[in-house]
Short mmCIF file of C-alpha atoms and ligand atoms in Angstrom, two decimals:
data_model
loop_
_atom_site.label_atom_id
_atom_site.label_comp_id
_atom_site.label_asym_id
_atom_site.label_seq_id
_atom_site.Cartn_x
_atom_site.Cartn_y
_atom_site.Cartn_z
CA MET L 1 -0.76 70.27 -69.50
CA SER L 2 2.18 72.58 -68.73
CA GLY L 3 5.36 71.17 -67.42
CA ILE L 4 6.57 70.70 -63.81
CA THR L 5 6.98 73.98 -62.51
CA ILE L 6 8.53 75.43 -59.24
CA LYS L 7 6.51 77.96 -57.96
CA SER L 8 7.52 81.37 -56.50
CA THR L 9 6.85 82.35 -52.78
CA ALA L 10 4.33 84.76 -54.37
CA GLU L 11 2.85 82.05 -56.07
CA ILE L 12 2.61 80.12 -53.18
CA THR L 13 0.94 82.81 -51.49
CA SER L 14 -1.82 82.87 -54.12
CA MET L 15 -2.24 79.12 -53.79
CA ARG L 16 -2.38 79.19 -49.96
CA ASN L 17 -5.13 81.99 -50.26
CA ALA L 18 -7.09 80.01 -53.05
CA GLY L 19 -6.72 76.94 -50.44
CA GLN L 20 -8.38 78.94 -47.68
CA ILE L 21 -11.32 79.91 -49.76
CA LEU L 22 -11.69 76.41 -50.35
CA LYS L 23 -11.25 75.19 -47.01
CA ASP L 24 -14.31 77.98 -45.74
CA THR L 25 -16.45 76.96 -48.73
CA LYS L 26 -16.30 73.10 -48.24
CA LYS L 27 -17.30 73.88 -44.62
CA ILE L 28 -20.19 75.78 -45.77
CA LEU L 29 -21.04 73.15 -48.22
CA PHE L 30 -20.77 70.27 -45.68
CA ASP L 31 -22.94 71.90 -42.97
CA ILE L 32 -25.56 72.82 -45.62
CA VAL L 33 -26.43 69.26 -47.44
CA GLU L 34 -29.52 67.86 -45.97
CA PRO L 35 -32.20 65.34 -47.75
CA GLY L 36 -34.02 67.53 -50.46
CA ILE L 37 -31.53 70.14 -51.52
CA THR L 38 -30.39 69.94 -55.12
CA THR L 39 -26.96 70.09 -56.42
CA ILE L 40 -27.41 73.30 -58.44
CA GLU L 41 -28.53 74.68 -55.11
CA LEU L 42 -25.19 73.71 -53.81
CA ASP L 43 -23.53 75.00 -56.78
CA GLN L 44 -24.83 78.72 -56.57
CA ILE L 45 -23.94 78.63 -52.91
CA ALA L 46 -20.17 77.51 -53.58
CA GLU L 47 -19.69 80.22 -56.46
CA SER L 48 -21.39 82.89 -54.26
CA THR L 49 -18.99 81.88 -51.34
CA ILE L 50 -15.98 81.85 -53.42
CA ARG L 51 -16.35 85.08 -55.28
CA LYS L 52 -17.53 86.73 -51.84
CA LEU L 53 -13.94 85.40 -50.32
CA GLY L 54 -12.08 87.01 -53.37
CA GLY L 55 -11.60 84.22 -55.32
CA ILE L 56 -12.68 82.73 -59.02
CA PRO L 57 -14.28 79.35 -59.39
CA GLY L 58 -11.43 77.39 -60.86
CA PHE L 59 -13.70 74.74 -62.79
CA LYS L 60 -16.51 76.92 -64.48
CA GLY L 61 -15.79 77.18 -68.17
CA LEU L 62 -12.63 75.03 -67.80
CA TYR L 63 -12.88 72.43 -70.91
CA GLY L 64 -16.67 73.77 -71.20
CA PHE L 65 -17.60 72.52 -68.02
CA PRO L 66 -20.38 74.60 -67.00
CA ALA L 67 -20.31 74.91 -62.99
CA THR L 68 -18.40 75.86 -59.72
CA ILE L 69 -18.33 72.48 -58.34
CA CYS L 70 -18.91 68.74 -59.71
CA ALA L 71 -21.32 67.10 -57.49
CA SER L 72 -21.36 63.26 -58.03
CA ILE L 73 -23.80 61.15 -56.14
CA ASN L 74 -23.75 57.27 -55.31
CA GLU L 75 -22.22 55.24 -58.25
CA GLU L 76 -20.92 58.55 -59.80
CA ILE L 77 -17.16 58.86 -59.25
CA VAL L 78 -16.34 62.37 -60.48
CA HIS L 79 -17.52 65.30 -63.12
CA GLY L 80 -21.11 65.15 -62.04
CA ILE L 81 -22.78 68.42 -63.38
CA PRO L 82 -25.05 70.20 -60.80
CA SER L 83 -28.69 70.09 -61.69
CA ASP L 84 -32.18 70.16 -60.19
CA ARG L 85 -31.79 66.67 -59.00
CA VAL L 86 -32.81 66.19 -55.41
CA ILE L 87 -30.19 64.59 -52.74
CA SER L 88 -32.12 61.84 -50.94
CA GLU L 89 -31.68 60.47 -47.16
CA GLY L 90 -29.02 57.70 -47.73
CA ASP L 91 -27.07 59.02 -50.73
CA ILE L 92 -23.39 59.86 -50.64
CA LEU L 93 -22.39 62.99 -52.21
CA SER L 94 -18.84 63.99 -53.63
CA VAL L 95 -18.29 67.70 -53.93
CA ASP L 96 -15.10 68.51 -56.15
CA ILE L 97 -14.15 72.30 -56.18
CA GLY L 98 -11.64 74.45 -57.54
CA ALA L 99 -10.76 78.43 -56.65
CA ILE L 100 -8.17 80.83 -58.09
CA VAL L 101 -6.64 83.81 -56.74
CA ASP L 102 -4.15 86.00 -58.55
CA GLY L 103 -4.21 83.43 -61.40
CA MET L 104 -3.31 80.48 -59.16
CA ASN L 105 -5.37 77.52 -58.72
CA ALA L 106 -6.31 75.15 -55.71
CA ASP L 107 -8.35 71.82 -56.09
CA SER L 108 -9.98 69.85 -53.57
CA ALA L 109 -12.76 67.21 -53.10
CA PHE L 110 -14.58 65.48 -50.05
CA THR L 111 -17.35 62.56 -49.99
CA MET L 112 -20.18 62.71 -47.09
CA GLY L 113 -22.93 60.62 -46.44
CA VAL L 114 -26.36 62.36 -46.61
CA GLY L 115 -28.50 61.38 -43.28
CA THR L 116 -28.04 57.58 -42.32
CA ILE L 117 -25.78 55.51 -44.29
CA GLY L 118 -24.67 51.72 -43.92
CA LYS L 119 -21.61 50.74 -42.23
CA GLU L 120 -19.88 49.53 -45.51
CA VAL L 121 -20.44 52.84 -47.02
CA THR L 122 -19.18 54.79 -43.98
CA GLY L 123 -16.15 52.44 -44.27
CA LEU L 124 -15.59 53.40 -47.98
CA ILE L 125 -15.60 57.11 -47.18
CA GLU L 126 -13.56 56.92 -44.21
CA ASP L 127 -11.11 54.53 -45.77
CA THR L 128 -10.94 56.76 -48.90
CA ARG L 129 -9.93 59.67 -46.97
CA LYS L 130 -7.36 57.61 -45.12
CA SER L 131 -5.72 56.43 -48.33
CA LEU L 132 -5.41 60.39 -49.15
CA ASP L 133 -3.59 60.98 -45.75
CA LEU L 134 -1.56 57.95 -46.55
CA GLY L 135 -0.37 59.21 -49.78
CA ILE L 136 0.16 62.74 -48.12
CA GLU L 137 2.39 61.38 -45.71
CA GLN L 138 4.87 60.35 -48.35
CA VAL L 139 4.94 63.97 -49.98
CA LYS L 140 8.64 65.49 -49.27
CA SER L 141 11.46 66.68 -51.49
CA GLY L 142 13.07 63.78 -52.69
CA VAL L 143 10.47 61.17 -53.18
CA ARG L 144 9.08 59.95 -56.35
CA VAL L 145 5.35 60.00 -57.44
CA GLY L 146 4.99 56.42 -57.21
CA ASP L 147 5.86 56.43 -53.56
CA ILE L 148 2.61 58.27 -53.22
CA SER L 149 0.67 55.93 -55.75
CA PHE L 150 1.98 53.01 -54.04
CA ALA L 151 0.85 53.88 -50.53
CA ILE L 152 -2.50 54.62 -51.69
CA GLN L 153 -3.23 51.67 -53.65
CA SER L 154 -1.51 49.10 -51.25
CA TYR L 155 -3.75 50.33 -48.55
CA ALA L 156 -6.91 50.27 -50.56
CA GLU L 157 -6.55 47.19 -52.30
CA GLU L 158 -5.80 45.29 -49.00
CA LEU L 159 -9.24 46.33 -47.83
CA GLY L 160 -10.74 45.08 -51.18
CA TYR L 161 -11.63 48.31 -52.93
CA GLY L 162 -11.29 49.13 -56.53
CA VAL L 163 -8.92 52.18 -57.11
CA VAL L 164 -9.75 54.13 -60.13
CA ARG L 165 -7.04 54.12 -62.67
CA GLN L 166 -8.25 56.29 -65.47
CA TYR L 167 -8.50 59.36 -63.57
CA VAL L 168 -5.47 60.73 -61.58
CA GLY L 169 -3.91 63.39 -59.51
CA HIS L 170 -1.66 66.05 -60.87
CA GLY L 171 0.48 69.06 -60.57
CA ILE L 172 -1.34 72.44 -60.05
CA GLY L 173 -0.58 75.88 -60.42
CA ARG L 174 -1.26 78.63 -63.03
CA GLU L 175 -3.07 75.61 -64.79
CA LEU L 176 -5.43 73.24 -62.80
CA HIS L 177 -3.82 70.49 -64.54
CA GLU L 178 -0.14 70.53 -64.70
CA GLU L 179 2.48 67.61 -65.01
CA PRO L 180 3.10 65.47 -63.32
CA GLN L 181 0.14 63.05 -62.97
CA ILE L 182 -0.18 61.34 -59.74
CA PRO L 183 -1.73 58.03 -60.38
CA ASN L 184 -3.57 56.35 -57.53
CA TYR L 185 -1.93 52.83 -58.25
CA GLY L 186 1.38 51.94 -59.35
CA PRO L 187 4.94 50.78 -57.77
CA SER L 188 6.94 52.69 -55.46
CA GLY L 189 10.38 54.13 -56.52
CA ARG L 190 9.29 55.25 -60.03
CA GLY L 191 8.14 58.39 -61.79
CA PRO L 192 9.28 62.18 -61.16
CA ILE L 193 11.06 62.97 -58.18
CA LEU L 194 9.35 65.86 -56.15
CA LYS L 195 11.23 68.94 -54.83
CA ALA L 196 10.51 71.83 -52.83
CA GLY L 197 8.29 74.53 -54.94
CA MET L 198 6.20 71.97 -56.49
CA ALA L 199 2.59 71.73 -55.83
CA ILE L 200 0.28 68.57 -56.58
CA ALA L 201 -3.25 67.45 -55.95
CA ILE L 202 -3.70 63.88 -54.84
CA GLU L 203 -7.15 62.58 -55.39
CA PRO L 204 -7.80 58.85 -54.57
CA MET L 205 -11.17 57.57 -55.98
CA LEU L 206 -12.16 54.30 -54.48
CA ASN L 207 -15.02 51.88 -55.46
CA LEU L 208 -16.66 49.25 -53.31
CA GLY L 209 -16.68 47.01 -56.54
CA HIS L 210 -14.33 46.87 -59.52
CA TRP L 211 -12.01 49.95 -60.49
CA ASP L 212 -13.31 50.09 -63.99
CA THR L 213 -15.58 53.55 -64.96
CA GLU L 214 -18.06 54.35 -67.53
CA LEU L 215 -18.81 57.94 -68.98
CA LYS L 216 -22.49 58.82 -69.16
CA PRO L 217 -24.00 60.05 -72.15
CA ASP L 218 -23.78 63.93 -70.93
CA GLY L 219 -20.02 63.47 -71.70
CA TRP L 220 -18.92 64.41 -68.21
CA THR L 221 -20.29 62.32 -65.51
CA VAL L 222 -17.88 59.28 -64.85
CA VAL L 223 -19.86 56.23 -63.05
CA THR L 224 -18.55 52.96 -61.77
CA ALA L 225 -18.78 50.50 -64.55
CA ASP L 226 -20.63 47.68 -62.34
CA GLY L 227 -22.82 50.28 -60.53
CA SER L 228 -21.11 50.19 -57.33
CA LEU L 229 -20.77 53.27 -54.68
CA SER L 230 -17.64 55.28 -55.03
CA ALA L 231 -15.94 57.85 -52.67
CA HIS L 232 -13.29 60.60 -53.65
CA PHE L 233 -10.95 63.06 -51.58
CA GLU L 234 -8.45 65.37 -52.84
CA GLU L 235 -6.06 67.85 -51.64
CA THR L 236 -3.95 70.56 -52.83
CA ILE L 237 -0.20 70.24 -51.26
CA VAL L 238 2.87 72.13 -51.99
CA ILE L 239 6.38 70.41 -51.18
CA THR L 240 8.34 72.45 -48.92
CA GLU L 241 12.06 72.46 -47.65
CA ASN L 242 11.26 70.51 -44.59
CA GLY L 243 8.33 68.44 -45.98
CA SER L 244 4.85 69.46 -47.31
CA GLU L 245 2.12 71.78 -46.45
CA ILE L 246 -1.58 70.89 -47.31
CA LEU L 247 -3.44 74.10 -48.46
CA THR L 248 -6.64 72.92 -48.90
MG1 MG N 1 -10.65 68.61 -57.92
MG1 MG N 2 -7.76 67.59 -59.10
#
């Protein structure tokens, strides 16, 4: 990881452009997902869309990851590798995606139900999104990272979800993963102070069961240790003089 960096106006503009590419790509993926499609098909659509819009896939080749998106289904939390696996009615799908413009990264993720899903699972997805929004609400110059962490954890645990601890949000910029780490749990009033010009990715992962995770034998796919369903949302945010701006 690089240290905590303050971005120039030009760097933030590039990140905003990368973020817009992700907004457009996420919408295309969201609209195209249906029972019967494979995760490798989604990956190909994502890569061609990002390149057509003038970006470079941010994950492909990073740390050896082979694809443009991470596609994680049901009990898979993050880092699922696209394959010929067919997405089925009733699955939940998490898509994590990154784009680079002029050397600057943006990073975002969403979870969606495929076809009809139950009330409890719908709640998991909506509440994970809500926990991210509550974390984002904290973001402004002068707050500490722990204020974000606490807002997410307290909301999620009150509702009985497991808040994943082994994987966390992060600073972002020229590198996909920069300092500081942004945990989704922990006390408020602790951790690094955010300042205008910093950019962070906040990304809560909530489980219907316990927070503990396992790594599958492929060396990438992270699953819930108890097999429970998991949801993940992520946005890239820049801290401004007046508050914050969501780039993705
Ligand atoms: Mg991500
Ligand atoms: Mg991230």
